[in-house]
mmCIF file of C-alpha atoms in Angstrom:
data_model
loop_
_atom_site.group_PDB
_atom_site.id
_atom_site.type_symbol
_atom_site.label_atom_id
_atom_site.label_comp_id
_atom_site.label_asym_id
_atom_site.label_seq_id
_atom_site.Cartn_x
_atom_site.Cartn_y
_atom_site.Cartn_z
ATOM 1 C CA UNK A 9 -3.777 -8.215 -13.231
ATOM 2 C CA UNK A 10 -7.423 -7.152 -11.957
ATOM 3 C CA UNK A 11 -7.497 -5.324 -9.012
ATOM 4 C CA UNK A 12 -9.513 -6.516 -6.601
ATOM 5 C CA UNK A 13 -11.105 -4.617 -4.160
ATOM 6 C CA UNK A 14 -13.316 -6.650 -1.119
ATOM 7 C CA UNK A 15 -16.250 -3.585 -0.847
ATOM 8 C CA UNK A 16 -16.811 -1.371 -3.697
ATOM 9 C CA UNK A 17 -19.375 0.765 -1.617
ATOM 10 C CA UNK A 18 -16.749 1.208 1.541
ATOM 11 C CA UNK A 19 -14.461 2.083 -0.895
ATOM 12 C CA UNK A 20 -16.107 4.904 -2.841
ATOM 13 C CA UNK A 21 -16.999 6.115 0.610
ATOM 14 C CA UNK A 22 -13.051 6.573 1.267
ATOM 15 C CA UNK A 23 -12.315 8.252 -1.743
ATOM 16 C CA UNK A 24 -15.133 11.089 -0.912
ATOM 17 C CA UNK A 25 -14.335 11.471 2.621
ATOM 18 C CA UNK A 26 -10.700 11.861 1.708
ATOM 19 C CA UNK A 27 -11.512 14.083 -1.051
ATOM 20 C CA UNK A 28 -13.552 16.694 1.404
ATOM 21 C CA UNK A 29 -11.243 16.430 3.841
ATOM 22 C CA UNK A 30 -8.456 18.101 1.459
ATOM 23 C CA UNK A 31 -11.071 20.470 0.318
ATOM 24 C CA UNK A 32 -11.778 21.826 4.147
ATOM 25 C CA UNK A 33 -8.484 21.727 4.805
ATOM 26 C CA UNK A 34 -7.475 23.428 1.959
ATOM 27 C CA UNK A 35 -8.226 27.158 2.721
ATOM 28 C CA UNK A 36 -6.154 26.587 6.441
ATOM 29 C CA UNK A 37 -3.018 25.680 4.447
ATOM 30 C CA UNK A 38 -3.140 28.589 2.132
ATOM 31 C CA UNK A 39 -3.787 30.687 4.748
ATOM 32 C CA UNK A 40 -1.105 29.428 7.402
ATOM 33 C CA UNK A 41 1.606 28.808 3.956
ATOM 34 C CA UNK A 42 0.894 32.375 3.243
ATOM 35 C CA UNK A 43 1.462 34.093 7.051
ATOM 36 C CA UNK A 44 3.976 32.225 7.352
ATOM 37 C CA UNK A 45 5.526 34.065 3.849
ATOM 38 C CA UNK A 46 3.975 37.435 4.667
ATOM 39 C CA UNK A 47 3.874 38.416 7.887
ATOM 40 C CA UNK A 48 1.692 41.815 6.861
ATOM 41 C CA UNK A 49 -1.409 39.262 6.434
ATOM 42 C CA UNK A 50 -2.499 37.558 9.197
ATOM 43 C CA UNK A 51 -4.051 34.510 9.964
ATOM 44 C CA UNK A 52 -7.925 34.787 10.276
ATOM 45 C CA UNK A 53 -10.351 32.056 11.116
ATOM 46 C CA UNK A 54 -13.321 34.292 10.420
ATOM 47 C CA UNK A 55 -12.543 34.029 6.792
ATOM 48 C CA UNK A 56 -11.522 30.488 7.058
ATOM 49 C CA UNK A 57 -15.022 29.718 8.799
ATOM 50 C CA UNK A 58 -16.728 32.197 5.473
ATOM 51 C CA UNK A 59 -14.429 29.399 3.163
ATOM 52 C CA UNK A 60 -15.860 26.776 4.893
ATOM 53 C CA UNK A 61 -19.217 27.993 4.986
ATOM 54 C CA UNK A 62 -18.627 28.229 0.645
ATOM 55 C CA UNK A 63 -17.474 25.052 0.784
ATOM 56 C CA UNK A 64 -20.738 23.405 2.567
ATOM 57 C CA UNK A 65 -22.777 24.374 -0.254
ATOM 58 C CA UNK A 66 -20.219 22.258 -2.572
ATOM 59 C CA UNK A 67 -20.750 19.993 -0.229
ATOM 60 C CA UNK A 68 -24.161 19.480 -0.459
ATOM 61 C CA UNK A 69 -24.733 20.606 -4.153
ATOM 62 C CA UNK A 70 -21.984 17.052 -4.593
ATOM 63 C CA UNK A 71 -24.598 14.891 -1.840
ATOM 64 C CA UNK A 72 -27.740 15.137 -4.227
ATOM 65 C CA UNK A 73 -26.301 15.150 -6.970
ATOM 66 C CA UNK A 74 -24.085 11.612 -5.763
ATOM 67 C CA UNK A 75 -27.529 10.079 -3.629
ATOM 68 C CA UNK A 76 -30.393 11.587 -5.791
ATOM 69 C CA UNK A 77 -28.964 12.209 -9.722
ATOM 70 C CA UNK A 78 -25.822 9.408 -10.211
ATOM 71 C CA UNK A 79 -28.927 6.650 -10.210
ATOM 72 C CA UNK A 80 -30.594 8.490 -12.503
ATOM 73 C CA UNK A 81 -27.760 7.650 -14.816
ATOM 74 C CA UNK A 82 -26.570 4.414 -14.025
ATOM 75 C CA UNK A 83 -29.220 2.344 -12.626
ATOM 76 C CA UNK A 84 -31.823 3.567 -14.328
ATOM 77 C CA UNK A 85 -29.593 4.064 -17.636
ATOM 78 C CA UNK A 86 -31.745 7.881 -18.267
ATOM 79 C CA UNK A 87 -28.780 10.137 -19.901
ATOM 80 C CA UNK A 88 -31.593 13.044 -20.667
ATOM 81 C CA UNK A 89 -33.190 12.839 -17.698
ATOM 82 C CA UNK A 90 -29.525 12.909 -16.256
ATOM 83 C CA UNK A 91 -28.513 16.177 -18.104
ATOM 84 C CA UNK A 92 -31.493 17.584 -17.026
ATOM 85 C CA UNK A 93 -31.778 17.111 -13.428
ATOM 86 C CA UNK A 94 -28.123 18.200 -13.309
ATOM 87 C CA UNK A 95 -28.401 21.307 -14.945
ATOM 88 C CA UNK A 96 -31.004 22.346 -12.918
ATOM 89 C CA UNK A 97 -29.113 21.627 -9.749
ATOM 90 C CA UNK A 98 -26.534 23.568 -11.744
ATOM 91 C CA UNK A 99 -29.111 26.257 -11.946
ATOM 92 C CA UNK A 100 -30.341 26.512 -8.879
ATOM 93 C CA UNK A 101 -26.372 26.365 -7.466
ATOM 94 C CA UNK A 102 -25.734 29.721 -9.486
ATOM 95 C CA UNK A 103 -28.486 31.511 -8.337
ATOM 96 C CA UNK A 104 -27.868 30.578 -4.761
ATOM 97 C CA UNK A 105 -24.185 31.866 -5.518
ATOM 98 C CA UNK A 106 -24.807 35.442 -7.595
ATOM 99 C CA UNK A 107 -28.096 36.216 -5.129
ATOM 100 C CA UNK A 108 -25.599 35.769 -1.852
ATOM 101 C CA UNK A 109 -22.941 37.701 -2.383
ATOM 102 C CA UNK A 110 -22.051 41.813 -1.586
ATOM 103 C CA UNK A 111 -23.405 44.220 -3.936
ATOM 104 C CA UNK A 112 -20.810 46.026 -4.160
ATOM 105 C CA UNK A 113 -17.153 44.687 -5.992
ATOM 106 C CA UNK A 114 -14.376 44.762 -3.034
ATOM 107 C CA UNK A 115 -11.443 47.061 -5.170
ATOM 108 C CA UNK A 116 -8.048 46.613 -4.005
ATOM 109 C CA UNK A 117 -7.035 48.594 -0.852
ATOM 110 C CA UNK A 118 -5.056 51.142 -2.479
ATOM 111 C CA UNK A 119 -7.179 51.725 -5.398
ATOM 112 C CA UNK A 120 -9.800 52.666 -2.342
ATOM 113 C CA UNK A 121 -7.276 54.471 -0.432
ATOM 114 C CA UNK A 122 -7.186 56.738 -3.768
ATOM 115 C CA UNK A 123 -10.912 57.352 -4.112
ATOM 116 C CA UNK A 124 -11.168 58.714 -0.619
ATOM 117 C CA UNK A 125 -8.324 61.065 -0.570
ATOM 118 C CA UNK A 126 -9.702 62.535 -3.690
ATOM 119 C CA UNK A 127 -13.498 62.548 -2.065
ATOM 120 C CA UNK A 128 -12.183 63.926 0.963
ATOM 121 C CA UNK A 129 -10.036 66.987 -1.146
ATOM 122 C CA UNK A 130 -12.925 67.875 -3.485
ATOM 123 C CA UNK A 131 -15.281 68.248 -0.144
ATOM 124 C CA UNK A 132 -12.416 70.674 1.696
ATOM 125 C CA UNK A 133 -12.507 72.489 -1.484
ATOM 126 C CA UNK A 134 -16.472 72.829 -1.728
ATOM 127 C CA UNK A 135 -15.669 73.965 1.867
ATOM 128 C CA UNK A 136 -13.464 76.178 1.395
ATOM 129 C CA UNK A 137 -14.702 78.083 -1.859
ATOM 130 C CA UNK A 138 -18.203 78.055 0.664
ATOM 131 C CA UNK A 139 -20.254 77.178 -2.066
ATOM 132 C CA UNK A 140 -22.727 74.281 -1.981
ATOM 133 C CA UNK A 141 -22.292 70.980 -4.723
ATOM 134 C CA UNK A 142 -24.687 71.295 -7.513
ATOM 135 C CA UNK A 143 -26.640 68.454 -8.192
ATOM 136 C CA UNK A 144 -26.500 66.034 -10.697
ATOM 137 C CA UNK A 145 -28.584 66.135 -13.312
ATOM 138 C CA UNK A 146 -31.203 63.305 -13.637
ATOM 139 C CA UNK A 147 -30.369 62.377 -17.184
ATOM 140 C CA UNK A 148 -26.836 62.942 -17.062
ATOM 141 C CA UNK A 149 -23.614 60.344 -17.062
ATOM 142 C CA UNK A 150 -21.502 59.776 -14.981
ATOM 143 C CA UNK A 151 -18.319 61.843 -15.558
ATOM 144 C CA UNK A 152 -14.418 61.405 -13.770
ATOM 145 C CA UNK A 153 -15.144 63.663 -10.749
ATOM 146 C CA UNK A 154 -17.659 61.864 -9.637
ATOM 147 C CA UNK A 155 -17.428 59.671 -6.222
ATOM 148 C CA UNK A 156 -19.063 56.412 -7.611
ATOM 149 C CA UNK A 157 -18.312 52.680 -6.535
ATOM 150 C CA UNK A 158 -18.264 50.515 -9.776
ATOM 151 C CA UNK A 159 -21.762 48.416 -9.328
ATOM 152 C CA UNK A 160 -20.532 43.962 -9.211
ATOM 153 C CA UNK A 161 -21.906 42.493 -13.077
ATOM 154 C CA UNK A 162 -24.115 39.372 -13.682
ATOM 155 C CA UNK A 163 -21.903 37.422 -12.951
ATOM 156 C CA UNK A 164 -17.833 37.684 -12.264
ATOM 157 C CA UNK A 165 -15.078 35.977 -12.431
ATOM 158 C CA UNK A 166 -15.957 34.438 -8.757
ATOM 159 C CA UNK A 167 -18.937 32.930 -10.034
ATOM 160 C CA UNK A 168 -17.057 31.434 -13.354
ATOM 161 C CA UNK A 169 -14.491 29.830 -10.705
ATOM 162 C CA UNK A 170 -17.751 28.429 -8.527
ATOM 163 C CA UNK A 171 -19.436 26.939 -12.001
ATOM 164 C CA UNK A 172 -15.970 25.286 -12.806
ATOM 165 C CA UNK A 173 -15.687 23.827 -9.686
ATOM 166 C CA UNK A 174 -18.813 22.993 -9.597
ATOM 167 C CA UNK A 175 -18.550 20.862 -12.392
ATOM 168 C CA UNK A 176 -15.055 19.294 -11.957
ATOM 169 C CA UNK A 177 -17.115 17.389 -8.387
ATOM 170 C CA UNK A 178 -19.825 16.748 -10.053
ATOM 171 C CA UNK A 179 -17.269 14.892 -13.157
ATOM 172 C CA UNK A 180 -15.002 13.640 -10.601
ATOM 173 C CA UNK A 181 -18.626 12.419 -8.864
ATOM 174 C CA UNK A 182 -19.299 10.417 -12.477
ATOM 175 C CA UNK A 183 -15.973 9.257 -12.590
ATOM 176 C CA UNK A 184 -15.418 7.422 -8.832
ATOM 177 C CA UNK A 185 -19.390 6.509 -9.106
ATOM 178 C CA UNK A 186 -18.187 4.316 -12.718
ATOM 179 C CA UNK A 187 -15.339 3.189 -11.348
ATOM 180 C CA UNK A 188 -15.900 1.022 -8.653
ATOM 181 C CA UNK A 189 -19.378 -0.057 -10.382
ATOM 182 C CA UNK A 190 -17.223 -1.208 -12.935
ATOM 183 C CA UNK A 191 -15.193 -2.746 -10.000
ATOM 184 C CA UNK A 192 -18.226 -4.361 -9.203
ATOM 185 C CA UNK A 193 -19.478 -5.687 -11.944
ATOM 186 C CA UNK A 194 -16.415 -7.227 -13.497
ATOM 187 C CA UNK A 195 -16.219 -9.066 -9.754
ATOM 188 C CA UNK A 196 -20.053 -10.309 -9.678
ATOM 189 C CA UNK A 197 -18.910 -11.890 -13.356
ATOM 190 C CA UNK A 198 -15.705 -13.545 -11.674
ATOM 191 C CA UNK A 199 -18.456 -14.571 -8.781
ATOM 192 C CA UNK A 200 -20.780 -15.834 -11.940
ATOM 193 C CA UNK A 201 -18.248 -17.446 -14.109
ATOM 194 C CA UNK A 202 -16.853 -19.451 -11.151
ATOM 195 C CA UNK A 203 -20.445 -20.702 -9.830
ATOM 196 C CA UNK A 204 -21.094 -21.652 -13.724
ATOM 197 C CA UNK A 205 -17.507 -23.466 -13.654
ATOM 198 C CA UNK A 206 -18.470 -24.917 -10.259
ATOM 199 C CA UNK A 207 -21.975 -26.416 -11.564
ATOM 200 C CA UNK A 208 -20.139 -27.515 -14.407
ATOM 201 C CA UNK A 209 -16.713 -30.210 -12.680
ATOM 202 C CA UNK A 210 -20.067 -31.011 -10.111
ATOM 203 C CA UNK A 211 -21.971 -32.703 -13.064
ATOM 204 C CA UNK A 212 -18.747 -34.390 -14.920
ATOM 205 C CA UNK A 213 -17.565 -35.218 -11.712
ATOM 206 C CA UNK A 214 -21.490 -37.299 -11.843
ATOM 207 C CA UNK A 215 -21.396 -38.399 -14.595
ATOM 208 C CA UNK A 216 -17.510 -40.055 -13.423
ATOM 209 C CA UNK A 217 -19.217 -42.004 -10.244
ATOM 210 C CA UNK A 218 -22.119 -44.153 -12.586
ATOM 211 C CA UNK A 219 -19.829 -44.807 -15.266
ATOM 212 C CA UNK A 220 -17.235 -45.736 -13.245
ATOM 213 C CA UNK A 221 -19.914 -48.004 -10.482
ATOM 214 C CA UNK A 222 -21.604 -49.447 -13.737
ATOM 215 C CA UNK A 223 -18.290 -50.872 -14.718
ATOM 216 C CA UNK A 224 -17.573 -52.150 -11.330
ATOM 217 C CA UNK A 225 -20.764 -53.817 -10.862
ATOM 218 C CA UNK A 226 -20.045 -55.689 -14.455
ATOM 219 C CA UNK A 227 -16.719 -56.359 -13.566
ATOM 220 C CA UNK A 228 -18.517 -57.922 -10.333
ATOM 221 C CA UNK A 229 -20.987 -59.581 -11.767
ATOM 222 C CA UNK A 230 -18.631 -62.064 -13.988
ATOM 223 C CA UNK A 231 -16.830 -63.196 -11.033
ATOM 224 C CA UNK A 232 -19.899 -64.203 -8.695
ATOM 225 C CA UNK A 233 -20.593 -67.077 -11.291
ATOM 226 C CA UNK A 234 -16.591 -67.784 -12.054
ATOM 227 C CA UNK A 235 -15.645 -67.419 -7.957
ATOM 228 C CA UNK A 236 -18.491 -66.454 -5.871
ATOM 229 C CA UNK A 237 -15.718 -66.367 -2.584
ATOM 230 C CA UNK A 238 -13.312 -64.023 -4.795
ATOM 231 C CA UNK A 239 -16.792 -62.273 -5.470
ATOM 232 C CA UNK A 240 -17.301 -61.626 -1.488
ATOM 233 C CA UNK A 241 -13.720 -60.172 -1.742
ATOM 234 C CA UNK A 242 -14.340 -57.854 -4.462
ATOM 235 C CA UNK A 243 -17.522 -56.468 -3.066
ATOM 236 C CA UNK A 244 -15.116 -55.422 0.084
ATOM 237 C CA UNK A 245 -12.929 -53.243 -1.939
ATOM 238 C CA UNK A 246 -15.853 -51.888 -3.719
ATOM 239 C CA UNK A 247 -17.034 -50.430 -0.597
ATOM 240 C CA UNK A 248 -13.266 -48.999 0.126
ATOM 241 C CA UNK A 249 -14.125 -47.256 -3.947
ATOM 242 C CA UNK A 250 -17.857 -46.532 -2.624
ATOM 243 C CA UNK A 251 -16.541 -44.848 1.081
ATOM 244 C CA UNK A 252 -13.945 -42.845 -1.538
ATOM 245 C CA UNK A 253 -16.359 -41.751 -4.569
ATOM 246 C CA UNK A 254 -19.011 -40.935 -2.460
ATOM 247 C CA UNK A 255 -17.676 -39.046 -0.133
ATOM 248 C CA UNK A 256 -13.633 -37.845 -0.320
ATOM 249 C CA UNK A 257 -14.457 -37.145 -4.130
ATOM 250 C CA UNK A 258 -17.052 -34.675 -3.496
ATOM 251 C CA UNK A 259 -13.960 -32.216 -1.846
ATOM 252 C CA UNK A 260 -12.888 -30.091 -4.178
ATOM 253 C CA UNK A 261 -9.233 -31.540 -3.990
ATOM 254 C CA UNK A 262 -7.531 -34.517 -2.604
ATOM 255 C CA UNK A 263 -4.012 -35.523 -1.668
ATOM 256 C CA UNK A 264 -1.817 -37.567 -3.751
ATOM 257 C CA UNK A 265 -1.567 -40.151 -1.673
ATOM 258 C CA UNK A 266 -5.279 -41.223 -0.847
ATOM 259 C CA UNK A 267 -5.937 -40.556 -4.964
ATOM 260 C CA UNK A 268 -3.274 -43.688 -5.978
ATOM 261 C CA UNK A 269 -5.020 -45.804 -2.677
ATOM 262 C CA UNK A 270 -8.055 -45.518 -4.301
ATOM 263 C CA UNK A 271 -6.307 -46.661 -7.731
ATOM 264 C CA UNK A 272 -4.933 -49.194 -6.274
ATOM 265 C CA UNK A 273 -7.698 -50.275 -4.658
ATOM 266 C CA UNK A 274 -8.931 -50.685 -7.954
ATOM 267 C CA UNK A 275 -6.195 -52.393 -9.313
ATOM 268 C CA UNK A 276 -6.783 -54.894 -6.936
ATOM 269 C CA UNK A 277 -10.638 -55.327 -7.595
ATOM 270 C CA UNK A 278 -9.116 -55.891 -11.573
ATOM 271 C CA UNK A 279 -6.610 -58.676 -9.963
ATOM 272 C CA UNK A 280 -8.860 -60.733 -8.662
ATOM 273 C CA UNK A 281 -10.982 -61.008 -11.902
ATOM 274 C CA UNK A 282 -8.711 -61.251 -14.057
ATOM 275 C CA UNK A 283 -5.969 -63.188 -12.158
ATOM 276 C CA UNK A 284 -2.821 -63.909 -14.356
ATOM 277 C CA UNK A 285 -4.689 -63.424 -17.860
ATOM 278 C CA UNK A 286 -3.596 -59.893 -17.397
ATOM 279 C CA UNK A 287 0.067 -58.446 -16.917
ATOM 280 C CA UNK A 288 0.081 -55.343 -14.719
ATOM 281 C CA UNK A 289 2.594 -53.716 -13.920
ATOM 282 C CA UNK A 290 2.117 -50.012 -11.534
ATOM 283 C CA UNK A 291 4.755 -48.384 -10.210
ATOM 284 C CA UNK A 292 3.331 -46.247 -7.673
ATOM 285 C CA UNK A 293 6.072 -43.740 -5.035
ATOM 286 C CA UNK A 294 6.670 -45.714 -1.944
ATOM 287 C CA UNK A 295 6.415 -42.406 -0.342
ATOM 288 C CA UNK A 296 3.554 -40.360 -2.081
ATOM 289 C CA UNK A 297 2.845 -36.503 -1.282
ATOM 290 C CA UNK A 298 -0.001 -35.140 0.688
ATOM 291 C CA UNK A 299 -0.320 -32.328 -1.698
ATOM 292 C CA UNK A 300 -3.723 -32.045 -3.824
ATOM 293 C CA UNK A 301 -4.851 -32.408 -6.942
ATOM 294 C CA UNK A 302 -8.185 -32.755 -8.331
ATOM 295 C CA UNK A 303 -10.518 -36.013 -7.328
ATOM 296 C CA UNK A 304 -10.975 -39.441 -9.841
ATOM 297 C CA UNK A 305 -8.903 -37.500 -12.061
ATOM 298 C CA UNK A 306 -6.946 -40.785 -13.413
ATOM 299 C CA UNK A 307 -9.378 -43.795 -12.755
ATOM 300 C CA UNK A 308 -11.032 -42.894 -16.312
ATOM 301 C CA UNK A 309 -7.450 -43.939 -18.107
ATOM 302 C CA UNK A 310 -7.285 -46.695 -15.946
ATOM 303 C CA UNK A 311 -11.049 -47.582 -16.932
ATOM 304 C CA UNK A 312 -10.449 -47.511 -20.492
ATOM 305 C CA UNK A 313 -7.555 -48.524 -20.239
ATOM 306 C CA UNK A 314 -9.049 -52.561 -19.161
ATOM 307 C CA UNK A 315 -11.749 -52.076 -20.949
ATOM 308 C CA UNK A 316 -10.059 -51.793 -24.284
ATOM 309 C CA UNK A 317 -6.890 -53.637 -23.466
ATOM 310 C CA UNK A 318 -7.675 -57.239 -22.097
ATOM 311 C CA UNK A 319 -8.361 -60.113 -24.776
ATOM 312 C CA UNK A 320 -9.380 -63.345 -24.035
ATOM 313 C CA UNK A 321 -6.894 -64.813 -26.515
ATOM 314 C CA UNK A 322 -4.069 -63.169 -26.314
ATOM 315 C CA UNK A 323 -1.362 -61.434 -23.996
ATOM 316 C CA UNK A 324 -2.622 -57.817 -22.283
ATOM 317 C CA UNK A 325 -0.367 -55.697 -20.479
ATOM 318 C CA UNK A 326 -1.830 -52.610 -18.864
ATOM 319 C CA UNK A 327 1.395 -50.930 -17.397
ATOM 320 C CA UNK A 328 0.515 -47.694 -14.722
ATOM 321 C CA UNK A 329 3.215 -45.254 -13.173
ATOM 322 C CA UNK A 330 2.878 -42.352 -11.227
ATOM 323 C CA UNK A 331 5.951 -39.857 -10.736
ATOM 324 C CA UNK A 332 6.303 -36.397 -8.899
ATOM 325 C CA UNK A 333 8.504 -33.588 -8.429
ATOM 326 C CA UNK A 334 7.751 -30.435 -6.263
ATOM 327 C CA UNK A 335 5.873 -28.987 -8.657
ATOM 328 C CA UNK A 336 3.696 -31.814 -10.376
ATOM 329 C CA UNK A 337 2.536 -35.113 -10.986
ATOM 330 C CA UNK A 338 2.804 -37.451 -14.077
ATOM 331 C CA UNK A 339 0.938 -40.666 -14.676
ATOM 332 C CA UNK A 340 1.471 -43.098 -17.541
ATOM 333 C CA UNK A 341 -0.574 -45.699 -18.658
ATOM 334 C CA UNK A 342 -0.649 -47.878 -21.429
ATOM 335 C CA UNK A 343 -1.979 -50.552 -22.847
ATOM 336 C CA UNK A 344 -2.423 -53.501 -25.503
ATOM 337 C CA UNK A 345 -4.551 -52.828 -28.193
ATOM 338 C CA UNK A 346 -6.871 -56.150 -28.751
ATOM 339 C CA UNK A 347 -7.396 -56.615 -32.298
ATOM 340 C CA UNK A 348 -10.267 -55.468 -34.324
ATOM 341 C CA UNK A 349 -10.865 -53.308 -30.899
ATOM 342 C CA UNK A 350 -10.659 -49.457 -31.880
ATOM 343 C CA UNK A 351 -9.845 -47.517 -28.596
ATOM 344 C CA UNK A 352 -11.600 -44.669 -27.841
ATOM 345 C CA UNK A 353 -10.742 -41.308 -27.220
ATOM 346 C CA UNK A 354 -13.547 -39.354 -26.932
ATOM 347 C CA UNK A 355 -15.463 -41.902 -24.802
ATOM 348 C CA UNK A 356 -17.564 -40.452 -22.020
ATOM 349 C CA UNK A 357 -15.285 -41.493 -19.442
ATOM 350 C CA UNK A 358 -11.658 -39.739 -21.315
ATOM 351 C CA UNK A 359 -14.051 -37.083 -22.639
ATOM 352 C CA UNK A 360 -15.471 -35.955 -19.326
ATOM 353 C CA UNK A 361 -11.553 -36.300 -18.229
ATOM 354 C CA UNK A 362 -10.433 -33.655 -20.591
ATOM 355 C CA UNK A 363 -12.974 -31.573 -19.915
ATOM 356 C CA UNK A 364 -12.476 -31.407 -16.335
ATOM 357 C CA UNK A 365 -8.612 -30.264 -16.921
ATOM 358 C CA UNK A 366 -9.976 -27.424 -19.326
ATOM 359 C CA UNK A 367 -11.964 -26.150 -16.571
ATOM 360 C CA UNK A 368 -9.293 -26.346 -13.878
ATOM 361 C CA UNK A 369 -5.957 -26.403 -15.178
ATOM 362 C CA UNK A 370 -6.811 -24.312 -18.152
ATOM 363 C CA UNK A 371 -3.616 -24.206 -20.496
ATOM 364 C CA UNK A 372 -1.332 -25.428 -17.449
ATOM 365 C CA UNK A 373 -1.797 -29.239 -18.104
ATOM 366 C CA UNK A 374 -0.400 -31.810 -20.718
ATOM 367 C CA UNK A 375 -2.356 -34.860 -21.632
ATOM 368 C CA UNK A 376 -0.693 -36.670 -24.494
ATOM 369 C CA UNK A 377 -2.401 -40.068 -25.706
ATOM 370 C CA UNK A 378 -0.698 -42.559 -28.239
ATOM 371 C CA UNK A 379 -2.946 -44.622 -30.211
ATOM 372 C CA UNK A 380 -0.622 -46.924 -31.785
ATOM 373 C CA UNK A 381 -0.354 -50.302 -34.014
ATOM 374 C CA UNK A 382 -0.354 -52.114 -30.451
ATOM 375 C CA UNK A 383 -0.523 -49.957 -27.746
ATOM 376 C CA UNK A 384 -2.047 -47.331 -26.599
ATOM 377 C CA UNK A 385 -0.957 -45.243 -24.199
ATOM 378 C CA UNK A 386 -1.827 -41.638 -22.227
ATOM 379 C CA UNK A 387 0.519 -39.277 -20.143
ATOM 380 C CA UNK A 388 -0.883 -36.667 -18.385
ATOM 381 C CA UNK A 389 0.893 -34.164 -16.445
ATOM 382 C CA UNK A 390 -1.134 -31.565 -13.575
ATOM 383 C CA UNK A 391 0.899 -29.148 -11.315
ATOM 384 C CA UNK A 392 -0.210 -29.848 -7.405
ATOM 385 C CA UNK A 393 -3.335 -27.600 -6.869
ATOM 386 C CA UNK A 394 -2.246 -24.476 -4.484
ATOM 387 C CA UNK A 395 -4.107 -22.858 -1.523
ATOM 388 C CA UNK A 396 -7.403 -25.672 -2.590
ATOM 389 C CA UNK A 397 -8.412 -23.472 -5.676
ATOM 390 C CA UNK A 398 -10.197 -25.881 -7.907
ATOM 391 C CA UNK A 399 -11.248 -23.512 -9.913
ATOM 392 C CA UNK A 400 -8.820 -21.603 -12.319
ATOM 393 C CA UNK A 401 -10.966 -17.950 -13.939
ATOM 394 C CA UNK A 402 -9.023 -16.904 -16.466
ATOM 395 C CA UNK A 403 -9.337 -20.639 -19.031
ATOM 396 C CA UNK A 404 -8.039 -20.382 -22.655
#
């Protein structure tokens, strides 16, 4: 199943928006949960604003990475340049993170109280003895009794957590952008393939049209000398065929009823030429469906039957039958074979029809050609086109 996202740019924006809404909502949710579980903890907006200010620094680094660094990776495809720029960004962020912090390490409340109590006790004892505290030698190492506050190291656990969070955010940014770019490229490739298939179909259809007109004009030419009146009538029938071929067949699909009307007009034209020389047995549905099928899908097989199945020295028969049900239509055409004539299974018309069937239906059609000693038969089953979709993107 393929994931369809109409606008990948908007989809990427909404993912980032939801991510940062969750990030900025987390301090409020966390403090609310702690305050509800422990009544000694006060909900302080001052602490929330402090956390939001810290998140703004992360957001700034994220936006710089998203708008300036990821194009280096995905558009310019410069992996080394992207890695170098990302290292610079992380270094600047960590330098700012370490430089904008209190000089003293915050201690737990109980430890601070103990230190204050010890300091007050030593001061009270010195006052009782009326003795001044001796100055500390310059080179003396600190002792256990000295009242000193520990100094924070260059990087503590908070800086490591900030570094880890920044790496995760940048990784999420790369992953999300790669995901949506992959979808966009897949959609572009699918659209290109669809346009290519449409161009191939148009090319094949335009090959069928001249081929059809050439055969029809040859039939009318034969009637001009034999029966001028029939030639005039055949020209009228030809105008009907031309109207269908030039206008309606340009659509991606036509109704089964219009396609069979086209076949009927063509058969009338053939009856004018061959009169009683050829037995033409036609069995078409009396109440045709209006459901769509590809245009000019049957005419190549009918033309082929008249081209190779008519003899002036022996009896000839052409049989055409169309049966439809709720899901598909079945077309059958057979003709007697003329002695010494070799039927062409790969002629222009039939070959193009087979290619069109492959492009339109993939594996969802059945074409059987039975080339016997005395007869040549074609059976074609095709499903109706749903939602006027003429191209199937997953072909065989």
